[in-house]
Short mmCIF file of C-alpha atoms in Angstrom, two decimals:
data_model
loop_
_atom_site.label_atom_id
_atom_site.label_comp_id
_atom_site.label_asym_id
_atom_site.label_seq_id
_atom_site.Cartn_x
_atom_site.Cartn_y
_atom_site.Cartn_z
CA ASN A 164 0.00 0.00 0.00
CA TRP A 165 2.85 2.40 0.74
CA TRP A 166 4.42 1.72 -2.63
CA ARG A 167 1.08 2.44 -4.27
CA THR A 168 0.68 5.64 -2.26
CA MET A 169 4.16 6.87 -3.19
CA ALA A 170 3.53 6.06 -6.84
CA LEU A 171 0.25 8.02 -6.76
CA CYS A 172 2.03 10.94 -5.10
CA ALA A 173 4.69 10.97 -7.79
CA LEU A 174 2.12 10.83 -10.59
CA GLY A 175 0.02 13.56 -9.00
CA MET A 176 2.95 15.90 -8.49
CA LEU A 177 4.08 15.27 -12.06
CA ALA A 178 0.59 16.22 -13.26
CA VAL A 179 0.71 19.38 -11.10
CA ALA A 180 4.09 20.33 -12.60
CA LEU A 181 2.81 19.76 -16.15
CA LEU A 182 -0.38 21.77 -15.51
CA THR A 183 1.64 24.56 -13.90
CA SER A 184 3.98 24.74 -16.87
CA ILE A 185 1.11 24.98 -19.34
CA ALA A 186 -0.87 27.51 -17.30
CA PHE A 187 2.18 29.69 -16.63
CA ARG A 188 3.11 29.76 -20.31
CA LEU A 189 -0.45 30.76 -21.18
CA GLN A 190 -0.35 33.41 -18.43
CA VAL A 191 -3.75 32.48 -16.99
CA GLY A 192 -5.07 34.15 -13.86
CA PHE A 193 -5.41 32.86 -10.32
CA GLY A 194 -9.07 31.87 -10.77
CA VAL A 195 -8.53 29.81 -13.92
CA ALA A 196 -5.43 28.14 -12.47
CA SER A 197 -7.15 27.25 -9.20
CA PHE A 198 -10.10 25.76 -11.10
CA CYS A 199 -7.75 23.60 -13.19
CA TYR A 200 -5.98 22.45 -10.04
CA LEU A 201 -9.33 21.50 -8.47
CA LEU A 202 -10.15 19.35 -11.50
CA LEU A 203 -6.79 17.66 -11.12
CA LEU A 204 -7.47 17.02 -7.42
CA VAL A 205 -10.82 15.43 -8.25
CA LEU A 206 -9.12 13.09 -10.72
CA GLN A 207 -6.41 12.32 -8.16
CA SER A 208 -8.96 11.57 -5.44
CA LEU A 209 -10.64 8.99 -7.69
CA SER A 210 -7.73 6.70 -6.85
CA GLY A 211 -9.18 6.33 -3.36
CA ASP A 212 -5.94 7.31 -1.60
CA PHE A 213 -6.46 10.32 0.71
CA PHE A 214 -2.79 10.74 1.65
CA SER A 215 -1.56 11.08 -1.92
CA SER A 216 -4.46 13.42 -2.75
CA ALA A 217 -3.61 15.61 0.25
CA VAL A 218 0.05 15.79 -0.85
CA VAL A 219 -1.01 16.80 -4.36
CA SER A 220 -3.35 19.42 -2.87
CA LEU A 221 -0.50 20.98 -0.89
CA SER A 222 1.68 20.96 -4.00
CA ALA A 223 -1.04 22.73 -5.95
CA VAL A 224 -1.31 25.41 -3.24
CA GLY A 225 2.44 25.95 -3.40
CA CYS A 226 2.33 26.30 -7.20
CA LEU A 227 -0.59 28.73 -6.98
CA ASP A 228 1.32 30.84 -4.48
CA TYR A 229 4.59 30.79 -6.40
CA PHE A 230 3.41 31.18 -9.99
CA PHE A 231 -0.02 32.83 -9.90
CA THR A 232 -0.08 35.11 -6.82
CA ASP A 233 1.61 38.48 -6.58
CA PRO A 234 4.53 38.76 -6.30
CA ILE A 235 5.12 36.18 -9.06
CA LEU A 236 7.92 33.61 -8.59
CA SER A 237 7.88 34.12 -4.84
CA PHE A 238 6.19 32.39 -1.94
CA GLU A 239 5.49 35.75 -0.33
CA VAL A 240 1.82 36.76 -0.25
CA MET A 241 1.12 40.47 -0.30
CA GLY A 242 -2.64 40.92 0.01
CA PRO A 243 -5.15 39.39 2.45
CA PHE A 244 -7.41 38.35 -0.43
CA ASP A 245 -4.61 36.24 -1.86
CA ILE A 246 -4.16 34.54 1.51
CA LEU A 247 -7.91 33.95 1.72
CA GLY A 248 -7.91 32.52 -1.80
CA LEU A 249 -5.06 30.11 -1.07
CA VAL A 250 -6.61 28.96 2.21
CA SER A 251 -9.99 28.54 0.54
CA PHE A 252 -8.43 26.51 -2.24
CA LEU A 253 -6.61 24.28 0.26
CA VAL A 254 -9.71 23.67 2.38
CA THR A 255 -11.88 23.06 -0.69
CA GLY A 256 -9.33 20.67 -2.16
CA LEU A 257 -9.04 18.68 1.05
CA ILE A 258 -12.83 18.48 1.48
CA ILE A 259 -13.34 17.35 -2.11
CA THR A 260 -10.54 14.81 -1.76
CA ARG A 261 -11.97 13.44 1.48
CA LEU A 262 -15.49 13.15 0.11
CA VAL A 263 -14.46 11.50 -3.14
CA THR A 264 -12.09 9.03 -1.47
CA SER A 265 -14.75 8.17 1.13
CA VAL A 266 -17.38 7.53 -1.55
CA ARG A 267 -14.91 5.46 -3.56
CA ALA A 268 -13.95 3.42 -0.49
CA LYS A 269 -17.61 2.71 0.30
CA THR A 270 -18.27 1.76 -3.32
CA GLU A 271 -15.33 -0.62 -3.30
CA SER A 272 -16.45 -2.12 0.01
CA SER A 273 -19.97 -2.59 -1.35
CA ARG A 274 -18.58 -4.26 -4.47
CA LEU A 275 -16.48 -6.64 -2.39
CA GLN A 276 -19.44 -7.53 -0.20
CA GLN A 277 -21.64 -8.16 -3.22
CA GLU A 278 -18.96 -10.35 -4.77
CA MET A 279 -18.57 -12.25 -1.51
CA LEU A 280 -22.33 -12.82 -1.25
CA GLN A 281 -22.40 -14.15 -4.81
CA ARG A 282 -19.55 -16.53 -4.02
CA LEU A 283 -21.27 -17.67 -0.84
CA TYR A 284 -24.46 -18.29 -2.82
CA ASP A 285 -22.59 -20.35 -5.41
CA LEU A 286 -20.85 -22.31 -2.66
CA ALA A 287 -24.12 -22.99 -0.86
CA GLN A 288 -25.62 -24.34 -4.08
CA GLN A 289 -22.67 -26.69 -4.61
CA LEU A 290 -22.85 -27.91 -1.01
CA LEU A 291 -26.57 -28.62 -1.32
CA ALA A 292 -25.88 -30.63 -4.46
CA LEU A 293 -23.59 -32.97 -2.51
CA GLU A 294 -25.03 -36.22 -1.24
CA PRO A 295 -25.29 -36.04 2.58
CA ASP A 296 -23.74 -39.46 3.13
CA ALA A 297 -21.26 -40.35 5.82
CA LYS A 298 -18.42 -40.89 3.36
CA ASP A 299 -18.19 -37.49 1.72
CA GLY A 300 -14.57 -37.14 2.88
CA SER A 301 -12.26 -34.45 1.65
CA HIS A 302 -14.15 -33.82 -1.61
CA PHE A 303 -16.62 -31.83 0.51
CA LEU A 304 -13.88 -29.16 0.80
CA GLU A 305 -13.24 -28.92 -2.94
CA PRO A 306 -16.07 -26.40 -3.56
CA PHE A 307 -14.41 -24.05 -1.05
CA ARG A 308 -11.17 -24.18 -3.01
CA GLY A 309 -12.90 -23.75 -6.35
CA VAL A 310 -15.18 -20.85 -5.45
CA PHE A 311 -12.87 -18.86 -3.16
CA GLY A 312 -9.52 -19.88 -4.63
CA ILE A 313 -8.25 -21.27 -1.31
CA LYS A 314 -4.87 -22.99 -1.43
CA ALA A 315 -5.78 -25.63 1.16
CA ALA A 316 -8.55 -26.38 3.64
CA CYS A 317 -8.78 -28.64 6.68
CA LEU A 318 -11.95 -29.77 8.46
CA PHE A 319 -12.14 -31.45 11.86
CA ASP A 320 -15.46 -33.20 12.55
CA ALA A 321 -15.71 -33.76 16.29
CA ALA A 322 -18.79 -36.00 16.04
CA ASN A 323 -16.88 -38.62 14.05
CA ALA A 324 -13.36 -37.62 15.20
CA GLU A 325 -12.30 -37.36 11.56
CA VAL A 326 -10.00 -34.91 9.76
CA TYR A 327 -10.44 -34.01 6.10
CA ILE A 328 -7.79 -32.10 4.11
CA ALA A 329 -8.02 -30.76 0.56
CA GLY A 330 -5.25 -29.07 -1.40
CA ASN A 331 -1.53 -28.69 -0.79
CA ALA A 332 -1.62 -27.89 2.91
CA ARG A 333 1.32 -27.11 5.16
CA ASP A 334 2.24 -29.40 7.99
CA ASP A 335 0.82 -27.11 10.67
CA LEU A 336 -2.60 -26.61 9.06
CA GLU A 337 -4.08 -29.74 10.64
CA LYS A 338 -2.38 -28.92 13.96
CA LYS A 339 -3.71 -25.37 14.10
CA THR A 340 -7.19 -26.50 13.14
CA GLY A 341 -7.16 -29.04 15.96
CA GLU A 342 -5.92 -26.42 18.41
CA ALA A 343 -8.76 -24.12 17.41
CA PHE A 344 -11.26 -26.84 18.36
CA ILE A 345 -9.47 -27.81 21.57
CA HIS A 346 -9.15 -24.27 22.87
CA GLY A 347 -12.51 -23.17 21.47
CA LYS A 348 -11.08 -19.99 19.91
CA ASP A 349 -10.42 -18.69 16.42
CA TYR A 350 -6.89 -18.34 15.04
CA GLU A 351 -5.43 -16.12 12.36
CA ILE A 352 -1.76 -15.96 11.32
CA SER A 353 -1.43 -13.24 8.68
CA GLU A 354 2.19 -13.90 7.72
CA LYS A 355 1.36 -17.53 6.87
CA GLY A 356 -2.03 -16.77 5.36
CA PHE A 357 -3.65 -19.15 7.85
CA THR A 358 -7.15 -18.77 9.31
CA ALA A 359 -9.06 -21.15 11.60
CA ARG A 360 -12.64 -20.85 12.84
CA CYS A 361 -14.55 -22.95 15.34
CA ILE A 362 -17.76 -24.52 14.07
CA ARG A 363 -20.55 -23.90 16.56
CA VAL A 364 -24.12 -25.20 16.52
CA SER A 365 -26.60 -24.18 19.23
CA GLY A 366 -23.81 -22.86 21.43
CA ARG A 367 -21.67 -26.01 21.30
CA THR A 368 -18.50 -26.52 19.29
CA VAL A 369 -18.87 -29.40 16.84
CA GLY A 370 -15.61 -28.97 14.92
CA ALA A 371 -13.18 -26.54 13.36
CA ILE A 372 -12.30 -25.42 9.84
CA GLY A 373 -8.91 -24.10 8.74
CA PHE A 374 -8.06 -22.22 5.54
CA GLU A 375 -4.75 -21.43 3.92
CA GLY A 376 -4.63 -18.60 1.37
CA LEU A 377 -8.08 -17.19 2.10
CA GLU A 378 -8.58 -13.59 0.92
CA ASN A 379 -10.26 -11.11 3.26
CA PRO A 380 -10.62 -13.57 6.18
CA ASP A 381 -12.34 -10.93 8.31
CA LEU A 382 -15.25 -10.88 5.86
CA THR A 383 -15.33 -14.45 4.56
CA ALA A 384 -14.10 -16.79 7.34
CA GLY A 385 -17.22 -16.39 9.50
CA PRO A 386 -19.79 -17.05 6.75
CA LEU A 387 -17.74 -20.00 5.47
CA ALA A 388 -17.70 -21.53 8.95
CA ALA A 389 -21.49 -21.06 9.12
CA LEU A 390 -21.91 -22.92 5.81
CA VAL A 391 -19.72 -25.74 7.11
CA ALA A 392 -21.81 -25.93 10.29
CA ALA A 393 -25.02 -26.16 8.24
CA HIS A 394 -23.57 -28.93 6.07
CA LEU A 395 -22.32 -30.91 9.06
CA GLU A 396 -25.72 -30.68 10.72
CA ARG A 397 -27.35 -31.82 7.48
CA ARG A 398 -24.93 -34.71 7.24
CA HIS A 399 -25.38 -35.77 10.87
CA SER A 400 -29.17 -35.54 10.57
CA PHE A 401 -29.03 -37.71 7.45
CA VAL A 402 -26.88 -40.31 9.24
CA HIS A 403 -29.20 -40.37 12.26
CA ALA A 404 -32.28 -40.64 10.04
CA SER A 405 -30.69 -43.51 8.08
CA ARG A 406 -29.86 -45.34 11.28
CA ALA A 407 -33.35 -44.79 12.62
CA ALA A 408 -34.89 -46.09 9.37
CA ALA A 409 -32.63 -49.15 9.42
CA ALA A 410 -33.49 -49.84 13.07
CA ALA A 411 -37.22 -49.52 12.30
CA GLN A 412 -36.95 -51.92 9.36
CA THR A 413 -34.98 -54.40 11.45
CA GLU A 414 -37.61 -54.26 14.18
CA SER A 415 -40.34 -54.85 11.58
CA TYR A 416 -38.54 -57.95 10.24
CA ARG A 417 -37.96 -59.25 13.77
CA THR A 418 -41.62 -58.80 14.65
CA ALA A 419 -42.75 -60.62 11.48
CA ILE A 420 -40.45 -63.57 12.17
CA LEU A 421 -41.52 -63.84 15.80
CA ASP A 422 -45.21 -63.68 14.81
CA ALA A 423 -44.70 -66.46 12.26
CA LEU A 424 -42.87 -68.67 14.76
CA ALA A 425 -45.46 -67.99 17.44
CA HIS A 426 -48.25 -68.94 15.04
CA GLU A 427 -46.53 -72.19 14.14
CA PHE A 428 -45.95 -73.11 17.80
CA LYS A 429 -49.49 -72.18 18.89
CA THR A 430 -51.38 -74.06 16.11
CA PRO A 431 -49.40 -77.21 15.17
CA LEU A 432 -52.58 -79.30 14.47
CA SER A 433 -53.02 -78.11 10.89
CA THR A 434 -49.41 -78.96 10.10
CA ILE A 435 -49.78 -82.47 11.62
CA MET A 436 -53.05 -83.19 9.75
CA THR A 437 -51.51 -82.05 6.45
CA ALA A 438 -48.55 -84.33 6.91
CA ALA A 439 -50.78 -87.29 7.95
CA GLY A 440 -53.03 -86.79 4.90
CA ALA A 441 -49.98 -86.83 2.65
CA LEU A 442 -48.85 -90.11 4.23
CA ARG A 443 -52.33 -91.67 3.66
CA GLU A 444 -52.36 -90.64 0.04
CA GLY A 445 -48.91 -92.06 -0.49
CA GLY A 446 -49.88 -95.45 0.89
CA SER A 447 -47.36 -97.77 2.38
#
């Protein structure tokens, strides 16, 4: 960011020098020159960097004082109206710069949030398309890598005591994800690009998710952990429902077998008479 700011300062001051040279050669007045400088400040402030715009504004004030205010080619200011004009230009330039940079920053933030929401929507659709079986393994994490461009992801499912890893993860990714679950706190190591979030459902921690190479973790890590929590709950509910259905079917089979055996033990006469009739028909 500092390199970008310095580059913007250099470009802005170069533009001020070029504008000053043209205006001085044309011998324009203070009003025309100050208006041209204001236009330049507006263009500079569109970059969204307030510091560089403020530096350019101060440079423009210095050029106005030196080249377009009596006495010419001197920083001395003779009349009070010239001082008022320079101060007014400086205040106006700073206000315009602040307003434009603020609006640009809010627009950029809104664009990032809209882009994040679209990515979250796409990710939610892909997760819903997955089969909620108990063997979804690490391929459950692949949509996270595809949609958000994450280098690696690690999921710890406390209910099954299983760890799933997708991508080329570092050795400490699994360790840090486990520590996040054990200590019940979120981790973030900026220099390594590592972020870990606890997965909580109804106030209890059911696992942890770790990301490596996630952009804007302050905005995206929380919603991603919420999507993981929803998927885990869906998966666990599916497993419990499958087990309940299997248990109900087993109980139905057991009841049918016991009823059949009980019927045979309670009424053996029909079976005996059928066998005796078959023996009579067969003769000796």
